[in-house]
Amino acid sequence: MGKIVSSFFISLDGVVESPDQWHFPYWSDEMGAVVEAGMQSAAAMLMGRTLYDEWSAYWTSTDTDPEVAKALNEARKYVVSSTLTKADWANTTVISGDVAAKVNELKAQIDGDIQMSGSATTVRWLLANGLLDELHLLVHPIAVGHGRRLFEDTPTHPLKLVESTTFQTGVLDLTYVPDAG
């Protein structure tokens, strides 16, 4: 049975938008190892439409990070969308219609982690529908002050901290699971 694991670069004030604007001064070998481990554990990738559009355009045409590009281009990918009808990125399946039932089917079919990076709207939906299994946050010691936050206008979702590490850069590596009480 697969589990959905969502990972974010996030600021102290909850911003997840445009990490390329504030994240890189905190990059370290420690963070690289965590990101690499997440990629290695991925049996498949799950994403929302916006991330799919961004990543499919970038990773199919970039010469930067050829190993990452190769891994992502070859990975099984699933995109949750009510508007995308055809996915041109190799090994991509569109999930639409009864998304909750189809995501449950996907979890039953896949042995391993179904990794997500980004897609805040999709993560909020998965959490609200009891489908998110793990939330992995790399909390950066910076208040960005503007941009989309991971949790915007959402109901309360109790989470349980199951693992934590502090990197030399001050970044917190936190892993949460939904807390049923």
Tab-separated table of C-alpha atoms in Angstrom:
chain	number	residue	atom	x	y	z
A	1	MET	CA	0.000	0.000	0.000
A	2	GLY	CA	1.404	3.349	-0.993
A	3	LYS	CA	1.454	6.437	1.152
A	4	ILE	CA	1.253	10.030	0.004
A	5	VAL	CA	4.185	12.079	1.269
A	6	SER	CA	4.137	15.820	0.634
A	7	SER	CA	7.306	17.895	0.959
A	8	PHE	CA	7.715	21.663	1.043
A	9	PHE	CA	10.350	24.310	1.424
A	10	ILE	CA	8.520	26.678	3.771
A	11	SER	CA	9.344	29.933	5.550
A	12	LEU	CA	8.706	30.635	9.238
A	13	ASP	CA	5.581	32.569	8.264
A	14	GLY	CA	4.217	29.665	6.210
A	15	VAL	CA	5.090	30.893	2.709
A	16	VAL	CA	5.657	28.152	0.127
A	17	GLU	CA	5.411	30.289	-3.012
A	18	SER	CA	8.546	31.027	-5.052
A	19	PRO	CA	11.133	29.328	-2.829
A	20	ASP	CA	13.671	30.161	-5.543
A	21	GLN	CA	13.450	33.735	-4.200
A	22	TRP	CA	14.450	32.906	-0.590
A	23	HIS	CA	15.481	29.248	-0.216
A	24	PHE	CA	18.955	28.955	-1.764
A	25	PRO	CA	20.994	30.738	0.960
A	26	TYR	CA	19.939	27.857	3.256
A	27	TRP	CA	20.806	24.983	0.900
A	28	SER	CA	23.323	22.577	2.402
A	29	ASP	CA	24.590	19.033	2.037
A	30	GLU	CA	22.242	18.072	4.884
A	31	MET	CA	19.236	19.395	2.967
A	32	GLY	CA	20.503	17.839	-0.260
A	33	ALA	CA	20.630	14.430	1.432
A	34	VAL	CA	17.022	14.798	2.654
A	35	VAL	CA	15.779	15.881	-0.778
A	36	GLU	CA	17.695	13.038	-2.441
A	37	ALA	CA	16.268	10.487	0.008
A	38	GLY	CA	12.763	11.691	-0.804
A	39	MET	CA	13.395	11.320	-4.521
A	40	GLN	CA	14.887	7.859	-4.016
A	41	SER	CA	11.873	6.662	-2.013
A	42	ALA	CA	9.393	7.783	-4.678
A	43	ALA	CA	7.508	4.972	-6.383
A	44	ALA	CA	5.462	7.701	-8.121
A	45	MET	CA	4.874	11.457	-8.118
A	46	LEU	CA	1.555	13.219	-7.485
A	47	MET	CA	0.957	16.850	-8.409
A	48	GLY	CA	-1.676	19.447	-9.128
A	49	ARG	CA	-2.236	21.064	-12.499
A	50	THR	CA	-0.140	24.196	-11.883
A	51	LEU	CA	2.935	22.240	-10.796
A	52	TYR	CA	2.441	19.823	-13.690
A	53	ASP	CA	2.417	22.706	-16.181
A	54	GLU	CA	5.537	24.268	-14.631
A	55	TRP	CA	7.551	21.075	-14.210
A	56	SER	CA	6.631	19.471	-17.532
A	57	ALA	CA	7.740	22.600	-19.375
A	58	TYR	CA	10.972	22.938	-17.375
A	59	TRP	CA	12.201	19.361	-16.825
A	60	THR	CA	11.637	18.236	-20.421
A	61	SER	CA	13.744	21.071	-21.839
A	62	THR	CA	16.456	21.961	-19.316
A	63	ASP	CA	20.157	21.152	-19.448
A	64	THR	CA	20.468	21.987	-15.742
A	65	ASP	CA	20.533	19.039	-13.305
A	66	PRO	CA	20.414	16.269	-15.946
A	67	GLU	CA	20.158	13.535	-13.287
A	68	VAL	CA	17.094	15.157	-11.696
A	69	ALA	CA	15.573	15.780	-15.126
A	70	LYS	CA	16.107	12.143	-16.108
A	71	ALA	CA	14.583	10.860	-12.866
A	72	LEU	CA	11.526	13.099	-13.145
A	73	ASN	CA	11.010	12.464	-16.841
A	74	GLU	CA	11.124	8.694	-16.296
A	75	ALA	CA	9.048	8.646	-13.078
A	76	ARG	CA	5.414	7.617	-12.947
A	77	LYS	CA	3.485	10.830	-12.511
A	78	TYR	CA	-0.140	11.475	-11.610
A	79	VAL	CA	-1.708	14.900	-11.969
A	80	VAL	CA	-4.944	15.850	-10.184
A	81	SER	CA	-6.949	18.144	-12.437
A	82	SER	CA	-10.513	18.848	-13.452
A	83	THR	CA	-9.365	20.793	-16.533
A	84	LEU	CA	-6.399	18.861	-17.971
A	85	THR	CA	-7.646	16.270	-20.449
A	86	LYS	CA	-4.355	15.075	-21.926
A	87	ALA	CA	-0.907	14.871	-20.384
A	88	ASP	CA	2.002	15.040	-22.808
A	89	TRP	CA	4.771	14.512	-20.248
A	90	ALA	CA	6.001	10.903	-20.426
A	91	ASN	CA	4.547	8.446	-17.908
A	92	THR	CA	1.833	10.884	-16.748
A	93	THR	CA	-1.744	9.937	-15.909
A	94	VAL	CA	-4.489	12.503	-15.289
A	95	ILE	CA	-6.710	11.909	-12.259
A	96	SER	CA	-10.135	13.537	-12.569
A	97	GLY	CA	-13.769	12.770	-11.807
A	98	ASP	CA	-14.090	11.043	-8.431
A	99	VAL	CA	-10.586	12.086	-7.383
A	100	ALA	CA	-10.827	10.733	-3.824
A	101	ALA	CA	-11.759	7.240	-5.026
A	102	LYS	CA	-9.065	7.294	-7.715
A	103	VAL	CA	-6.386	8.457	-5.267
A	104	ASN	CA	-7.389	5.646	-2.894
A	105	GLU	CA	-7.095	3.184	-5.810
A	106	LEU	CA	-3.667	4.612	-6.634
A	107	LYS	CA	-2.522	4.181	-3.026
A	108	ALA	CA	-3.733	0.558	-3.097
A	109	GLN	CA	-1.892	-0.171	-6.361
A	110	ILE	CA	1.472	1.404	-5.532
A	111	ASP	CA	3.952	-0.151	-3.156
A	112	GLY	CA	6.007	2.729	-1.771
A	113	ASP	CA	5.853	6.482	-1.423
A	114	ILE	CA	3.787	8.668	-3.698
A	115	GLN	CA	5.852	11.835	-3.419
A	116	MET	CA	4.575	15.374	-3.792
A	117	SER	CA	6.683	18.506	-3.936
A	118	GLY	CA	4.674	21.680	-3.958
A	119	SER	CA	1.020	21.708	-5.044
A	120	ALA	CA	-0.280	23.426	-1.904
A	121	THR	CA	-3.904	23.454	-3.090
A	122	THR	CA	-3.788	19.716	-3.778
A	123	VAL	CA	-2.153	19.028	-0.416
A	124	ARG	CA	-4.859	20.992	1.411
A	125	TRP	CA	-7.512	18.994	-0.453
A	126	LEU	CA	-5.793	15.672	0.318
A	127	LEU	CA	-5.503	16.577	3.991
A	128	ALA	CA	-9.158	17.645	4.187
A	129	ASN	CA	-10.189	14.336	2.605
A	130	GLY	CA	-8.021	12.132	4.823
A	131	LEU	CA	-5.732	11.096	1.963
A	132	LEU	CA	-2.420	12.708	2.983
A	133	ASP	CA	-0.247	10.332	4.980
A	134	GLU	CA	2.814	12.453	5.743
A	135	LEU	CA	3.742	16.137	5.596
A	136	HIS	CA	7.458	16.847	5.386
A	137	LEU	CA	8.450	20.477	5.956
A	138	LEU	CA	11.869	22.061	5.566
A	139	VAL	CA	11.222	25.193	7.634
A	140	HIS	CA	13.638	27.981	6.724
A	141	PRO	CA	14.647	30.598	9.321
A	142	ILE	CA	13.239	33.498	7.333
A	143	ALA	CA	9.962	35.432	7.383
A	144	VAL	CA	9.184	36.121	3.735
A	145	GLY	CA	6.222	38.388	4.488
A	146	HIS	CA	4.307	37.807	1.240
A	147	GLY	CA	3.237	34.985	-1.052
A	148	ARG	CA	0.987	31.951	-0.932
A	149	ARG	CA	1.040	30.069	2.308
A	150	LEU	CA	0.658	26.348	2.743
A	151	PHE	CA	-2.443	26.778	4.867
A	152	GLU	CA	-4.734	29.547	3.660
A	153	ASP	CA	-8.405	29.625	4.655
A	154	THR	CA	-8.404	26.005	5.750
A	155	PRO	CA	-10.182	24.159	8.515
A	156	THR	CA	-8.190	22.991	11.511
A	157	HIS	CA	-6.139	19.837	10.910
A	158	PRO	CA	-4.376	18.356	13.947
A	159	LEU	CA	-0.955	16.995	13.065
A	160	LYS	CA	1.500	14.908	15.069
A	161	LEU	CA	5.242	15.547	14.873
A	162	VAL	CA	6.980	12.203	14.288
A	163	GLU	CA	10.506	13.320	13.416
A	164	SER	CA	12.604	16.465	13.677
A	165	THR	CA	16.161	17.522	12.894
A	166	THR	CA	17.873	20.911	12.968
A	167	PHE	CA	20.389	21.578	10.203
A	168	GLN	CA	23.517	23.674	10.723
A	169	THR	CA	21.873	26.422	8.604
A	170	GLY	CA	19.009	26.706	11.101
A	171	VAL	CA	16.548	24.921	8.800
A	172	LEU	CA	14.202	22.595	10.643
A	173	ASP	CA	13.473	19.251	9.005
A	174	LEU	CA	10.026	18.317	10.367
A	175	THR	CA	7.835	15.326	9.577
A	176	TYR	CA	4.151	15.298	10.542
A	177	VAL	CA	1.329	12.806	10.159
A	178	PRO	CA	-2.386	13.507	10.573
A	179	ASP	CA	-3.398	13.152	14.216
A	180	ALA	CA	-6.773	11.483	14.538
A	181	GLY	CA	-6.797	12.299	18.233
